[in-house]
Amino acid sequence: MRYRPTEKLSFEDNLVLRTRKLADTAFRNTIRTNSFTASYAIDRRLSVYGGFSYDDYSATAAVTFARGTAPLTATWHDQTLNRVWQGGISTQPWRRAGFNVSGNFIRTTGVGEISGEPPTFGPLTWPLITATGYYDFPRAGRLSLDLQ
């Protein structure tokens, strides 16, 4: 969904909801995602944006092996939850040159479990900032320099 109440302000939201089952293998998974972004053009040469994304993935299954060392059955559960906060600013102070600065803060939790064994990893967080300077050469293209 995209909504633009004024020429300078816009909102965008994307939602996905899925549930799947496969009875032969006892497989089931659910996917829930949503992302929201708001953008505002202060003037022709300066704009800002901010947003939030949410992603939840969950799956369970049971497996029976035809041969091998006991136990011959295993169950597993996998769940990942991601959240991303983002924001940025874009400016073009000159006709062919400009700057973009954007940042993300990501938090992810992951739990993978096989037959009751504890997960080998857990929550992670990290920030990421990217700054880009660019110049547009006529008929040749854009030259950009990024710093993360």
PDB file of C-alpha atoms in Angstrom, residues 24-105:
ATOM      1  CA  ASP A  24       3.204 -36.240   4.881  1.00  0.00           C
ATOM      2  CA  THR A  25       6.238 -34.860   6.752  1.00  0.00           C
ATOM      3  CA  ALA A  26       4.496 -32.955   9.565  1.00  0.00           C
ATOM      4  CA  PHE A  27       6.049 -29.792   8.135  1.00  0.00           C
ATOM      5  CA  ARG A  28       4.452 -26.473   9.025  1.00  0.00           C
ATOM      6  CA  ASN A  29       5.762 -22.961   8.603  1.00  0.00           C
ATOM      7  CA  THR A  30       4.467 -19.450   9.080  1.00  0.00           C
ATOM      8  CA  ILE A  31       5.845 -16.239   7.656  1.00  0.00           C
ATOM      9  CA  ARG A  32       4.767 -12.833   8.932  1.00  0.00           C
ATOM     10  CA  THR A  33       6.459  -9.740   7.494  1.00  0.00           C
ATOM     11  CA  ASN A  34       5.641  -6.066   7.537  1.00  0.00           C
ATOM     12  CA  SER A  35       7.623  -2.999   6.525  1.00  0.00           C
ATOM     13  CA  PHE A  36       6.686   0.646   6.836  1.00  0.00           C
ATOM     14  CA  THR A  37       8.500   3.673   5.391  1.00  0.00           C
ATOM     15  CA  ALA A  38       7.737   7.387   5.607  1.00  0.00           C
ATOM     16  CA  SER A  39       9.460   9.881   3.291  1.00  0.00           C
ATOM     17  CA  TYR A  40       9.422  13.671   3.331  1.00  0.00           C
ATOM     18  CA  ALA A  41      10.931  15.958   0.695  1.00  0.00           C
ATOM     19  CA  ILE A  42      11.819  19.140   2.544  1.00  0.00           C
ATOM     20  CA  ASP A  43      12.608  20.814  -0.774  1.00  0.00           C
ATOM     21  CA  ARG A  44      13.837  19.793  -4.232  1.00  0.00           C
ATOM     22  CA  ARG A  45      17.381  19.159  -2.966  1.00  0.00           C
ATOM     23  CA  LEU A  46      16.783  17.716   0.520  1.00  0.00           C
ATOM     24  CA  SER A  47      14.726  14.742   1.693  1.00  0.00           C
ATOM     25  CA  VAL A  48      14.554  12.444   4.729  1.00  0.00           C
ATOM     26  CA  TYR A  49      13.057   9.036   5.387  1.00  0.00           C
ATOM     27  CA  GLY A  50      12.530   6.598   8.223  1.00  0.00           C
ATOM     28  CA  GLY A  51      11.081   3.152   8.556  1.00  0.00           C
ATOM     29  CA  PHE A  52      10.645  -0.107  10.408  1.00  0.00           C
ATOM     30  CA  SER A  53      10.607  -3.716   9.198  1.00  0.00           C
ATOM     31  CA  TYR A  54       9.429  -6.813  11.028  1.00  0.00           C
ATOM     32  CA  ASP A  55      10.009 -10.386   9.882  1.00  0.00           C
ATOM     33  CA  ASP A  56       8.895 -13.522  11.761  1.00  0.00           C
ATOM     34  CA  TYR A  57       9.662 -16.972  10.369  1.00  0.00           C
ATOM     35  CA  SER A  58       8.711 -20.170  12.164  1.00  0.00           C
ATOM     36  CA  ALA A  59       8.924 -23.782  10.976  1.00  0.00           C
ATOM     37  CA  THR A  60       8.471 -27.210  12.579  1.00  0.00           C
ATOM     38  CA  ALA A  61       8.845 -30.717  11.195  1.00  0.00           C
ATOM     39  CA  ALA A  62       9.357 -34.333  12.170  1.00  0.00           C
ATOM     40  CA  VAL A  63      11.684 -36.710  10.335  1.00  0.00           C
ATOM     41  CA  THR A  64      11.910 -40.503  10.546  1.00  0.00           C
ATOM     42  CA  PHE A  65      15.115 -41.997   9.139  1.00  0.00           C
ATOM     43  CA  ALA A  66      14.963 -45.345   7.312  1.00  0.00           C
ATOM     44  CA  ARG A  67      18.120 -46.687   8.995  1.00  0.00           C
ATOM     45  CA  GLY A  68      20.909 -45.593  11.292  1.00  0.00           C
ATOM     46  CA  THR A  69      21.695 -45.271  14.973  1.00  0.00           C
ATOM     47  CA  ALA A  70      18.746 -44.821  17.318  1.00  0.00           C
ATOM     48  CA  PRO A  71      16.798 -42.626  17.749  1.00  0.00           C
ATOM     49  CA  LEU A  72      15.498 -42.843  14.183  1.00  0.00           C
ATOM     50  CA  THR A  73      13.047 -39.967  14.599  1.00  0.00           C
ATOM     51  CA  ALA A  74      13.868 -36.308  15.071  1.00  0.00           C
ATOM     52  CA  THR A  75      11.798 -33.174  15.442  1.00  0.00           C
ATOM     53  CA  TRP A  76      13.029 -29.697  14.744  1.00  0.00           C
ATOM     54  CA  HIS A  77      11.821 -26.190  15.271  1.00  0.00           C
ATOM     55  CA  ASP A  78      13.298 -23.078  13.703  1.00  0.00           C
ATOM     56  CA  GLN A  79      12.217 -19.551  14.543  1.00  0.00           C
ATOM     57  CA  THR A  80      13.767 -16.257  13.502  1.00  0.00           C
ATOM     58  CA  LEU A  81      12.493 -12.801  14.382  1.00  0.00           C
ATOM     59  CA  ASN A  82      14.107  -9.774  12.705  1.00  0.00           C
ATOM     60  CA  ARG A  83      13.502  -6.100  13.387  1.00  0.00           C
ATOM     61  CA  VAL A  84      15.141  -3.310  11.380  1.00  0.00           C
ATOM     62  CA  TRP A  85      14.913   0.401  12.197  1.00  0.00           C
ATOM     63  CA  GLN A  86      16.169   2.653   9.416  1.00  0.00           C
ATOM     64  CA  GLY A  87      16.534   6.284   8.557  1.00  0.00           C
ATOM     65  CA  GLY A  88      18.369   8.529   6.159  1.00  0.00           C
ATOM     66  CA  ILE A  89      18.879  11.877   4.539  1.00  0.00           C
ATOM     67  CA  SER A  90      19.591  12.741   0.916  1.00  0.00           C
ATOM     68  CA  THR A  91      20.863  16.079  -0.298  1.00  0.00           C
ATOM     69  CA  GLN A  92      21.935  17.418  -3.683  1.00  0.00           C
ATOM     70  CA  PRO A  93      23.488  20.823  -3.022  1.00  0.00           C
ATOM     71  CA  TRP A  94      24.950  21.052  -6.543  1.00  0.00           C
ATOM     72  CA  ARG A  95      23.410  20.296  -9.924  1.00  0.00           C
ATOM     73  CA  ARG A  96      25.366  17.068 -10.536  1.00  0.00           C
ATOM     74  CA  ALA A  97      26.661  16.159  -7.065  1.00  0.00           C
ATOM     75  CA  GLY A  98      25.151  15.114  -3.784  1.00  0.00           C
ATOM     76  CA  PHE A  99      25.353  13.098  -0.596  1.00  0.00           C
ATOM     77  CA  ASN A 100      23.293  10.350   1.011  1.00  0.00           C
ATOM     78  CA  VAL A 101      23.594   9.167   4.604  1.00  0.00           C
ATOM     79  CA  SER A 102      21.559   6.215   5.826  1.00  0.00           C
ATOM     80  CA  GLY A 103      21.560   4.071   8.910  1.00  0.00           C
ATOM     81  CA  ASN A 104      20.061   0.802  10.086  1.00  0.00           C
ATOM     82  CA  PHE A 105      19.801  -0.798  13.472  1.00  0.00           C
TER      83      PHE A 105
END
